[in-house]
C-alpha atoms as an extended CHARMM CRD file, in Angstrom:
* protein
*
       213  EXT
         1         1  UNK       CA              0.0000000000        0.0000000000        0.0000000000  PROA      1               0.0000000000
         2         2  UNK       CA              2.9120000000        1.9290000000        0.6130000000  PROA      2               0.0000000000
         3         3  UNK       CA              4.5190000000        1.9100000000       -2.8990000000  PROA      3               0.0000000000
         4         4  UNK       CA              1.3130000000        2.2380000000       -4.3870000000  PROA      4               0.0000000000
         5         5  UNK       CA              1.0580000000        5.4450000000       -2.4470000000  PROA      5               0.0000000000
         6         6  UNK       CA              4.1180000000        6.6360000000       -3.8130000000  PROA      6               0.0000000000
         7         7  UNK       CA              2.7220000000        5.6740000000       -7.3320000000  PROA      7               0.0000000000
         8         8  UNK       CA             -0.2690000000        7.2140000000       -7.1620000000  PROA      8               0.0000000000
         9         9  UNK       CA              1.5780000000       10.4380000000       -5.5970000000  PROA      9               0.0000000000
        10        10  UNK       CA              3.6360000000       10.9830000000       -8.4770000000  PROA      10              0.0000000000
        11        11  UNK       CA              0.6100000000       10.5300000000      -11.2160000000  PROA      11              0.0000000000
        12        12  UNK       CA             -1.0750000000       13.4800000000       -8.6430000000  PROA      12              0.0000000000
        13        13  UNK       CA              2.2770000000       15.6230000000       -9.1670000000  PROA      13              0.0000000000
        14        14  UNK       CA              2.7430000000       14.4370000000      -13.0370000000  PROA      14              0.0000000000
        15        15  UNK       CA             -1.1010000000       15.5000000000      -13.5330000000  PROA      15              0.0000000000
        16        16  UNK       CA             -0.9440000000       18.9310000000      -11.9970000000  PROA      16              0.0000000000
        17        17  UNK       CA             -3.5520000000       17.8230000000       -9.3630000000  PROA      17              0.0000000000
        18        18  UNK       CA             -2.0250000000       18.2590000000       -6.2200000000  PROA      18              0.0000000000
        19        19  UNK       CA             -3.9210000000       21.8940000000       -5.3890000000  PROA      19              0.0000000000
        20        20  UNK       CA             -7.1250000000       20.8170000000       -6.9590000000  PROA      20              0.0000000000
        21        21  UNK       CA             -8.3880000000       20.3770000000       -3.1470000000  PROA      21              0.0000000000
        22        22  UNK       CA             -7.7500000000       23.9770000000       -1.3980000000  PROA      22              0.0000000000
        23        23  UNK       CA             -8.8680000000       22.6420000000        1.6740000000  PROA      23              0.0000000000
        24        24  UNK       CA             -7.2490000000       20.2080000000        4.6020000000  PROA      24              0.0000000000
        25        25  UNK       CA            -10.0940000000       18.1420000000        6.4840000000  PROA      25              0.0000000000
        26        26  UNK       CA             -8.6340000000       14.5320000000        8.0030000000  PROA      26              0.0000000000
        27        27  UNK       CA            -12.0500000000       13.9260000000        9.1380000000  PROA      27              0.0000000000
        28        28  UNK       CA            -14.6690000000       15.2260000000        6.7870000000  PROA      28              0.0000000000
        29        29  UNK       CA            -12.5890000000       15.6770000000        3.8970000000  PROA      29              0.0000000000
        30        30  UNK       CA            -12.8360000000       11.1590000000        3.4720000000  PROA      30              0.0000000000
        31        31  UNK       CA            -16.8240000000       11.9940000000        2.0710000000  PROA      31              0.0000000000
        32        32  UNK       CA            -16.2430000000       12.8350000000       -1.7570000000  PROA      32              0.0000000000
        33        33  UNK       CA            -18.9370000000       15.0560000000       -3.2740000000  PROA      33              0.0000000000
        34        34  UNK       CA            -22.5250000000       13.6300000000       -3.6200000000  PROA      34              0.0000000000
        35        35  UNK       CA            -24.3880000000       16.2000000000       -5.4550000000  PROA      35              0.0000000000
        36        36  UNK       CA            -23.4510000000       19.1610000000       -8.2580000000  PROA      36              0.0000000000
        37        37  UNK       CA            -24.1280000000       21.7800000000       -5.3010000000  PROA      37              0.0000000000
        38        38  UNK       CA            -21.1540000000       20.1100000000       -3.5430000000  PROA      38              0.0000000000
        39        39  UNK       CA            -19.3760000000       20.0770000000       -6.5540000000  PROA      39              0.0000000000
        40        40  UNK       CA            -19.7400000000       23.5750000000       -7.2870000000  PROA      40              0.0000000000
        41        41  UNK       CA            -19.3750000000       24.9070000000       -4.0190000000  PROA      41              0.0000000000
        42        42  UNK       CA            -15.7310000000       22.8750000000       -4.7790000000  PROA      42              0.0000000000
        43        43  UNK       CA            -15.0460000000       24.4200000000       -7.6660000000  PROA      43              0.0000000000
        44        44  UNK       CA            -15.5330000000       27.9720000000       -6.6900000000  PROA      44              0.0000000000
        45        45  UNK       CA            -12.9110000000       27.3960000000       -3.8530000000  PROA      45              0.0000000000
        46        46  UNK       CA            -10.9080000000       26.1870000000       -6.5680000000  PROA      46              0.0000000000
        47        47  UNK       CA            -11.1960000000       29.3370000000       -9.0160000000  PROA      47              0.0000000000
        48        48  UNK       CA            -10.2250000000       31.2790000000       -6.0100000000  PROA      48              0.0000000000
        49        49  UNK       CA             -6.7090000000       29.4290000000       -5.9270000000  PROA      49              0.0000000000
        50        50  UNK       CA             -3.3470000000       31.1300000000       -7.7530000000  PROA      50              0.0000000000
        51        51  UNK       CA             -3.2860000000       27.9210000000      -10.1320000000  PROA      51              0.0000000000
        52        52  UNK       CA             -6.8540000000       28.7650000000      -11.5090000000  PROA      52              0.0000000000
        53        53  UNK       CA             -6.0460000000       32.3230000000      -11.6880000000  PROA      53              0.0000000000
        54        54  UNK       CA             -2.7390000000       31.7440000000      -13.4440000000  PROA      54              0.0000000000
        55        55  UNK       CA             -2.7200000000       28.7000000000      -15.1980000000  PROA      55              0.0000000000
        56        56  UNK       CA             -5.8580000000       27.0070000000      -15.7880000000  PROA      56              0.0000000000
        57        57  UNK       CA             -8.2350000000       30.1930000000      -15.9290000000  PROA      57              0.0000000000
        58        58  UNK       CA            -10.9890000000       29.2800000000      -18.3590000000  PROA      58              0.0000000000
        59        59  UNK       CA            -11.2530000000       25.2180000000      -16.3640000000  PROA      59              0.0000000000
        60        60  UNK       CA            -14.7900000000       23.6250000000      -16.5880000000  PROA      60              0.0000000000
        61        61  UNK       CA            -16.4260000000       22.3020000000      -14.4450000000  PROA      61              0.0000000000
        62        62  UNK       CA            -16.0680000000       18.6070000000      -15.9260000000  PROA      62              0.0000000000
        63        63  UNK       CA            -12.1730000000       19.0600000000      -16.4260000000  PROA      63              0.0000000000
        64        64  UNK       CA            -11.8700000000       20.5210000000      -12.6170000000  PROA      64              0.0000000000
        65        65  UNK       CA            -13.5190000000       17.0480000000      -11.9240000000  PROA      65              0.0000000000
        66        66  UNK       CA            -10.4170000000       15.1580000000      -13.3640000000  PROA      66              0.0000000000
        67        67  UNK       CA             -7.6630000000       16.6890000000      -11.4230000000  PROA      67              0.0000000000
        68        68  UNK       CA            -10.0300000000       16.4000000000       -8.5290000000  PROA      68              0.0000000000
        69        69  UNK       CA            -10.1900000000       13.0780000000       -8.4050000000  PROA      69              0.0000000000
        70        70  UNK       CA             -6.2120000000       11.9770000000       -8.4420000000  PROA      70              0.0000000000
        71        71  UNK       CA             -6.1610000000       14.4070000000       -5.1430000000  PROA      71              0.0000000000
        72        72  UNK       CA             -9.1080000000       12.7510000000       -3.5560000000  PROA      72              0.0000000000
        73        73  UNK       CA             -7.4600000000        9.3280000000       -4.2060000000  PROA      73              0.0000000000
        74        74  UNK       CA             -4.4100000000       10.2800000000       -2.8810000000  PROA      74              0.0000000000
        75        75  UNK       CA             -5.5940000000       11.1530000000        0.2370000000  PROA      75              0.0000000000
        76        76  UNK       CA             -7.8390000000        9.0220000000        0.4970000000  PROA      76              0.0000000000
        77        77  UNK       CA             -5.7360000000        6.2690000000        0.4670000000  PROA      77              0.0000000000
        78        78  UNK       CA             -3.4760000000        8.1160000000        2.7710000000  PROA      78              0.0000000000
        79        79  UNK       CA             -6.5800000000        7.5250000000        5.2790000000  PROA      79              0.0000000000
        80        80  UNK       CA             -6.8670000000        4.0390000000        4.2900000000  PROA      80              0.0000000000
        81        81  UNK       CA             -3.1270000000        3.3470000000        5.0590000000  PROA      81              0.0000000000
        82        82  UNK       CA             -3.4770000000        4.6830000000        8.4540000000  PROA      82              0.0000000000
        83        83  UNK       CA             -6.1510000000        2.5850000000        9.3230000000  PROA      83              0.0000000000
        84        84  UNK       CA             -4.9110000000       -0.6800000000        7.9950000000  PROA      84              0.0000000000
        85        85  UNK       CA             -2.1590000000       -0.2530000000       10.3540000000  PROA      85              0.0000000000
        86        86  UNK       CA             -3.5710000000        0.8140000000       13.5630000000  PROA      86              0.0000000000
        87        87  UNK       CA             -6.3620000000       -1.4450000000       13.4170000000  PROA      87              0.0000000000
        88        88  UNK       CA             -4.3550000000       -4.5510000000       13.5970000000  PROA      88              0.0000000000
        89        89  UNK       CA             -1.4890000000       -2.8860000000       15.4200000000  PROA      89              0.0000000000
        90        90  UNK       CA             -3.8480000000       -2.0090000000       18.3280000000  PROA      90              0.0000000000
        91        91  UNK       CA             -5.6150000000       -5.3660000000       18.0520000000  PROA      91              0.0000000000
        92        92  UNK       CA             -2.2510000000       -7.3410000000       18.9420000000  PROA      92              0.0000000000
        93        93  UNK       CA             -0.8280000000       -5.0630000000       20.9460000000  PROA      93              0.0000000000
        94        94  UNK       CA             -4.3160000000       -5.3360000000       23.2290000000  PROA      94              0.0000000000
        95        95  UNK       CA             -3.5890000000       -9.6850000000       22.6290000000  PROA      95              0.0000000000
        96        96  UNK       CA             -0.1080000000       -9.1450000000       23.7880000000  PROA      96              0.0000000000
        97        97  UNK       CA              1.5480000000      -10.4540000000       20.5030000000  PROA      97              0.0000000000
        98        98  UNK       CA              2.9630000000       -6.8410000000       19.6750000000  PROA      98              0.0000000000
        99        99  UNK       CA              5.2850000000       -5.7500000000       22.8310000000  PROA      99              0.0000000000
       100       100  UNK       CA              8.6280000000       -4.5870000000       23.7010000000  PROA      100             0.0000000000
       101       101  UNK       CA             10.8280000000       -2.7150000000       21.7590000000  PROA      101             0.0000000000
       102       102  UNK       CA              8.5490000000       -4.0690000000       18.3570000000  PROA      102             0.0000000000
       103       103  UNK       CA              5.7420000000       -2.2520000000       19.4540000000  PROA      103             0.0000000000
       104       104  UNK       CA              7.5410000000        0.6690000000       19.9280000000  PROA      104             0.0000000000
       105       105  UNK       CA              9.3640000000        0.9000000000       16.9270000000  PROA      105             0.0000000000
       106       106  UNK       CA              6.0620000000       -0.2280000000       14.9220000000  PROA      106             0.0000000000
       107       107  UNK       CA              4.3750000000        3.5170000000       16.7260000000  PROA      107             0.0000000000
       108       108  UNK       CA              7.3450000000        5.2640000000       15.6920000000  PROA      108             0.0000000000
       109       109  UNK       CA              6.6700000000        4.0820000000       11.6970000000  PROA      109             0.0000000000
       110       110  UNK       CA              2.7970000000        5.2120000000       12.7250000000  PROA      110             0.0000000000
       111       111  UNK       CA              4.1200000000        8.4580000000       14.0120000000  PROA      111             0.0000000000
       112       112  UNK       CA              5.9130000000        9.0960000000       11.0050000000  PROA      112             0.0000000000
       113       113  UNK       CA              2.6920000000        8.1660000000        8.8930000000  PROA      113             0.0000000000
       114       114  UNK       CA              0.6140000000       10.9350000000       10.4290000000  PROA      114             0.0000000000
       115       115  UNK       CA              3.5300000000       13.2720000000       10.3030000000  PROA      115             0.0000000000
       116       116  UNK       CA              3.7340000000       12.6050000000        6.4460000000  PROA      116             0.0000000000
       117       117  UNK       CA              0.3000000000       13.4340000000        5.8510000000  PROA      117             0.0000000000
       118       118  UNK       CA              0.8010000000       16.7320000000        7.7280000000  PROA      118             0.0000000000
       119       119  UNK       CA              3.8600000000       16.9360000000        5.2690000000  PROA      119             0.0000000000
       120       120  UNK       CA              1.6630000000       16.4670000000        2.4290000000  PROA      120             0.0000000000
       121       121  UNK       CA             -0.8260000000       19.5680000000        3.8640000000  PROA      121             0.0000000000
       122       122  UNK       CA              2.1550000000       21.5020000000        4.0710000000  PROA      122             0.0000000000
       123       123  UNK       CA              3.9450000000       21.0540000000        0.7060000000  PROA      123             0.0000000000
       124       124  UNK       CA              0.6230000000       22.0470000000       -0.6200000000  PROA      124             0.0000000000
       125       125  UNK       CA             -0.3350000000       24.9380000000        1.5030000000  PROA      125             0.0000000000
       126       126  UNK       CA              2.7930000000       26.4620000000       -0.6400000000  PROA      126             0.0000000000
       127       127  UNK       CA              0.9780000000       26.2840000000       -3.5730000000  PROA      127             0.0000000000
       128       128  UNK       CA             -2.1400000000       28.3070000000       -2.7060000000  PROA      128             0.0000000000
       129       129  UNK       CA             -0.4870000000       31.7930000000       -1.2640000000  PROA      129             0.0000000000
       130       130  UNK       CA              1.1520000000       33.6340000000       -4.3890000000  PROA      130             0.0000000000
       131       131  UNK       CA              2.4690000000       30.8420000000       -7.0160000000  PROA      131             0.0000000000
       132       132  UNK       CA              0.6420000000       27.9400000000       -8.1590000000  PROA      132             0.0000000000
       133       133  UNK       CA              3.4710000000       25.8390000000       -7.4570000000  PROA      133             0.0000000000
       134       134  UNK       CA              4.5530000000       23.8380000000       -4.4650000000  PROA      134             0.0000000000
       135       135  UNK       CA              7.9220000000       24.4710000000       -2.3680000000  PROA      135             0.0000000000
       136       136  UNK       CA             10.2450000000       22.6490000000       -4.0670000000  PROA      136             0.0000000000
       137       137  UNK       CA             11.8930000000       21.4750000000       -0.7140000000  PROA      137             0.0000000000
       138       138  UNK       CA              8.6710000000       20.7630000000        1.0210000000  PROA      138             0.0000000000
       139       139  UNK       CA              8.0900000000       18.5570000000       -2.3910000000  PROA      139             0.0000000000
       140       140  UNK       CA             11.4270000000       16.2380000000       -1.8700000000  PROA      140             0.0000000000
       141       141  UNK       CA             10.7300000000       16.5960000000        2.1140000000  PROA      141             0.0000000000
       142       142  UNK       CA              7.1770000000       14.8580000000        1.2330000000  PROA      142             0.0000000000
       143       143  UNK       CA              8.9300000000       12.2870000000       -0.6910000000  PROA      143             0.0000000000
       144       144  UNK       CA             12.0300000000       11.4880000000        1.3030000000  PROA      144             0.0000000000
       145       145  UNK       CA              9.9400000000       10.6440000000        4.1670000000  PROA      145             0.0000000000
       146       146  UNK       CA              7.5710000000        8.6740000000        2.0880000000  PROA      146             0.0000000000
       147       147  UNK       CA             10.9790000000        6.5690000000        1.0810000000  PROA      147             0.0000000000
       148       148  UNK       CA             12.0880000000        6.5490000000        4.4790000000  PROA      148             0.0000000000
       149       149  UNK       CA              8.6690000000        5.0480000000        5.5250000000  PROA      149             0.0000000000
       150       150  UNK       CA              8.5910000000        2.4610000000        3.0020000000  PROA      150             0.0000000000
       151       151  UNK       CA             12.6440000000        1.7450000000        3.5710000000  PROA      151             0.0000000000
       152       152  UNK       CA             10.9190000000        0.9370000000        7.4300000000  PROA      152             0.0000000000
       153       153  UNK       CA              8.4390000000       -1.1590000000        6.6950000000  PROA      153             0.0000000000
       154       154  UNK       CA             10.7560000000       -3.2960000000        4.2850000000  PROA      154             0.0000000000
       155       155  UNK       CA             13.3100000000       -3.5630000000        6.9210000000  PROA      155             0.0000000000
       156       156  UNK       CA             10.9640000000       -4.0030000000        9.9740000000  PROA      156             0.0000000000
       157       157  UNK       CA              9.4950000000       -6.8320000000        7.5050000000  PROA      157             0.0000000000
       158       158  UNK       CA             12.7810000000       -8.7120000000        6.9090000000  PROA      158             0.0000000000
       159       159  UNK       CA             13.7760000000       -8.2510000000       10.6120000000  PROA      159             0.0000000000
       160       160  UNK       CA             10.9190000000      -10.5330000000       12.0270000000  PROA      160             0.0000000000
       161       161  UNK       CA             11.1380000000      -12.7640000000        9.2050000000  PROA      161             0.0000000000
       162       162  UNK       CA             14.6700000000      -13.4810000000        8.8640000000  PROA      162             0.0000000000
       163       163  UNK       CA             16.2370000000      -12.0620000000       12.4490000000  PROA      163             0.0000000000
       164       164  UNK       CA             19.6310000000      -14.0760000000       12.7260000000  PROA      164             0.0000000000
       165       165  UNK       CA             20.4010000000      -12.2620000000        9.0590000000  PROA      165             0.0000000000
       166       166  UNK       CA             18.6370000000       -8.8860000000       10.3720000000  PROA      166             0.0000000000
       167       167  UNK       CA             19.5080000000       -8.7850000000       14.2010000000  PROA      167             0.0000000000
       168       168  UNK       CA             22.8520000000      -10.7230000000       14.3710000000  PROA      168             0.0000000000
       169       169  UNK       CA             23.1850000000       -9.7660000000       17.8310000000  PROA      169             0.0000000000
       170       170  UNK       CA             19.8490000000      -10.6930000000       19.1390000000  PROA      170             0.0000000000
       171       171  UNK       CA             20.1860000000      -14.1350000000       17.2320000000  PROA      171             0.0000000000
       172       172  UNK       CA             23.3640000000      -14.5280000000       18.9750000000  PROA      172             0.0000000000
       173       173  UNK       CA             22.1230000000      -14.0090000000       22.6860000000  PROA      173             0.0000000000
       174       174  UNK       CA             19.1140000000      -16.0160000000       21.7990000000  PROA      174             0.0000000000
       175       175  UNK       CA             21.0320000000      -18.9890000000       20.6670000000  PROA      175             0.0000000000
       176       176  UNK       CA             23.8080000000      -18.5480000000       23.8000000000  PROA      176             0.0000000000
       177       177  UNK       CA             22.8590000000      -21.0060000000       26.7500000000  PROA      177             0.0000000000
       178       178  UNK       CA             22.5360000000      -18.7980000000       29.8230000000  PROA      178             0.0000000000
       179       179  UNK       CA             25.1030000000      -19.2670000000       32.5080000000  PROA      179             0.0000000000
       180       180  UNK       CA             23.5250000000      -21.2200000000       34.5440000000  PROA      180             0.0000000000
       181       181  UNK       CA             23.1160000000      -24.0170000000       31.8430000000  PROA      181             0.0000000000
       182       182  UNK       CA             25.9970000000      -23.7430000000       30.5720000000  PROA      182             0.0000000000
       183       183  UNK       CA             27.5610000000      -24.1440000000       34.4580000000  PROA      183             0.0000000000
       184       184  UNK       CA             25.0730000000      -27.5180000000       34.3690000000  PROA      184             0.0000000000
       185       185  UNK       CA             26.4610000000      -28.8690000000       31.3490000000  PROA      185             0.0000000000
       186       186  UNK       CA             30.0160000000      -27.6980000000       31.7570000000  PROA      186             0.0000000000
       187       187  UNK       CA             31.2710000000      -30.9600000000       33.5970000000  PROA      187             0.0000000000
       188       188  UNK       CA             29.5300000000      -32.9910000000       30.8760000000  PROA      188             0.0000000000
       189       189  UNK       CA             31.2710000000      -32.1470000000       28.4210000000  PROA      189             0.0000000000
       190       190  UNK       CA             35.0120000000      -32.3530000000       30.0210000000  PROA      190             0.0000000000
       191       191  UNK       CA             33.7120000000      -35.4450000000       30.6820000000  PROA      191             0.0000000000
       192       192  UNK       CA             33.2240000000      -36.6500000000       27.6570000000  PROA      192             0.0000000000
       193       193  UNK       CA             35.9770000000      -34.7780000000       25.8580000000  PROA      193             0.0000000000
       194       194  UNK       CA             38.1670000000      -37.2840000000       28.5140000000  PROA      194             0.0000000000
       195       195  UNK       CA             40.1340000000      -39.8550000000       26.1890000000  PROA      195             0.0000000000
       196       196  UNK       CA             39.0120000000      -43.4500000000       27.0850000000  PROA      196             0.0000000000
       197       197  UNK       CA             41.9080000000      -44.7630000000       30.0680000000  PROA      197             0.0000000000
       198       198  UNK       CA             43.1790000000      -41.3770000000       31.5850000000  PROA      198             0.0000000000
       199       199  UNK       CA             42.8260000000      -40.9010000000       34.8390000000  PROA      199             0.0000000000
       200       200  UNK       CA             40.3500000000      -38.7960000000       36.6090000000  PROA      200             0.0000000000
       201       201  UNK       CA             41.2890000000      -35.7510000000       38.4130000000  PROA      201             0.0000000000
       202       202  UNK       CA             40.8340000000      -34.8440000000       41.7460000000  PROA      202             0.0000000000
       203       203  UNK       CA             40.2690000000      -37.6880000000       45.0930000000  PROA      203             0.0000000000
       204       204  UNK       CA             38.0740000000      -39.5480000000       43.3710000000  PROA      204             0.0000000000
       205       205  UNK       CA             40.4990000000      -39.8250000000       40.1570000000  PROA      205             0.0000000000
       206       206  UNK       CA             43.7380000000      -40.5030000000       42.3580000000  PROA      206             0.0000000000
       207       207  UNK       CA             41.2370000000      -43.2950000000       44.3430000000  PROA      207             0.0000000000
       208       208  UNK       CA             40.5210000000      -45.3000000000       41.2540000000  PROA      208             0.0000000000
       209       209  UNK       CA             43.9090000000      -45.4420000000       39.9540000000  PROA      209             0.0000000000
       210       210  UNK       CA             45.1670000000      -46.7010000000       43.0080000000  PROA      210             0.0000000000
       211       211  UNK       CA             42.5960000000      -49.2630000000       43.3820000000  PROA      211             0.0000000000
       212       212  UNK       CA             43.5940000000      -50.3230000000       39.9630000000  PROA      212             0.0000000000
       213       213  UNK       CA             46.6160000000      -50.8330000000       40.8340000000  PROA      213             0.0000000000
C-alpha cells in the first residue's frame, strides 16, 4: 500500500492535481462530493486558488472534476493506510503479541505516517499563497519521508522474518545457553571430551587409579 502510495503520488504531481483540493479536512474531507451543489461549491474554492487564476483560468467544471479526483485518491488512500495499520497494530498489541521494543518501533513508523500526511498539507499549503506551485523542498521533504517510511516497513518486515540475518546480535544471545546451563552442562562435556583410560582428576580420580593398581 505503501509503494502504491508513492505511485499514485507521483501521477497526482505528473497531472498537476495536487492543489485541486484547497482545503485540509482529516475527518470530513474522506466523504467525496454527492451532489453538483457540492461540486460547485468545490469548484468555486478552486477558481479562487493562484493555479486557476494563473494557469488554468478558463477550467470547466467537468475538467476541474479530473484533477479532482487523483487528489481525492491520494488522500484518500493516505486515510486508508493509516487505518490498515492501527487497526491490527492495536488489536495485537491489546492480545499481547505486539510488545517490547517491536511495538515501539512499529508507533514510531505510525508516528511518522501521520507526520507525512501533515507533510503532504504543508507542501501544498505552498501552492495556494502567491504561485501555483509547491515548495520545491517541502516537495522532496514529502517524498524522502515517504521513502524513508517504506525503507521501514521493508526492513521491519525482513527483521521478524529473517532475524539471525537482520539482528545478528539478538540471534546470537538467543542462541547462547545462559550461565547457569551452561555451568550444568560444563562438567559434561570435560567429561566426555576425557580420552578413554586417563585418569580422573581430583580424590576420586587418584582413588581409582590406586585401586587399579
Amino acid at each position: 500500500m505503501v509503494f502504491a502510495m508513492v505511485v499514485i503520488g507521483g501521477i497526482t504531481r505528473l497531472t498537476e492535481s495536487g492543489l485541486s483540493i484547497v482545503e485540509w479536512q482529516p475527518l470530513v474531507g474522506a466523504i467525496p462530493p454527492l451532489s453538483e451543489a457540492d461540486w460547485q461549491a468545490l469548484f468555486q474554492k478552486y477558481r479562487l486558488s493562484p493555479q486557476f487564476q494563473q494557469v488554468n483560468r478558463g477550467m470547466e467544471l467537468v475538467e476541474f472534476k479530473a484533477i479532482f479526483w487523483w487528489e481525492y485518491i491520494h488522500r484518500l488512500w493516505g486515510r486508508l493506510i493509516g487505518v490498515a495499520f492501527l487497526l491490527p497494530f492495536l488489536w495485537f498489541l491489546w492480545r499481547g503479541g505486539v510488545k517490547g521494543a517491536l511495538a515501539w518501533r512499529l508507533a514510531g513508523i505510525f508516528a511518522l505516517g501521520g507526520l507525512q500526511g501533515a507533510m503532504g498539507w504543508y507542501m501544498v499549503a505552498s501552492g495556494l499563497v502567491d504561485r501555483p506551485e509547491v515548495s520545491q523542498y517541502r516537495l522532496v521533504a514529502h517524498l524522502g519521508l515517504a521513502l524513508l517510511i517504506y525503507a521501514l516497513l521493508l526492513w521491519q518486515a525482513m527483521a521478524l522474518r529473517h532475524p539471525a540475518k537482520w539482528h545478528p546480535a539478538s540471534a546470537a544471545t538467543a542462541g547462547s545457553p545462559e550461565p547457569s546451563q551452561a555451568a550444568a552442562t560444563g562438567g559434561n562435556d570435560r567429561q566426555s571430551r576425557r580420552q578413554p583410560g586417563a585418569p580422573l582428576g581430583g580424590v576420586r580420580g587418584q582413588r581409582e587409579v590406586w585401586a587399579a593398581d
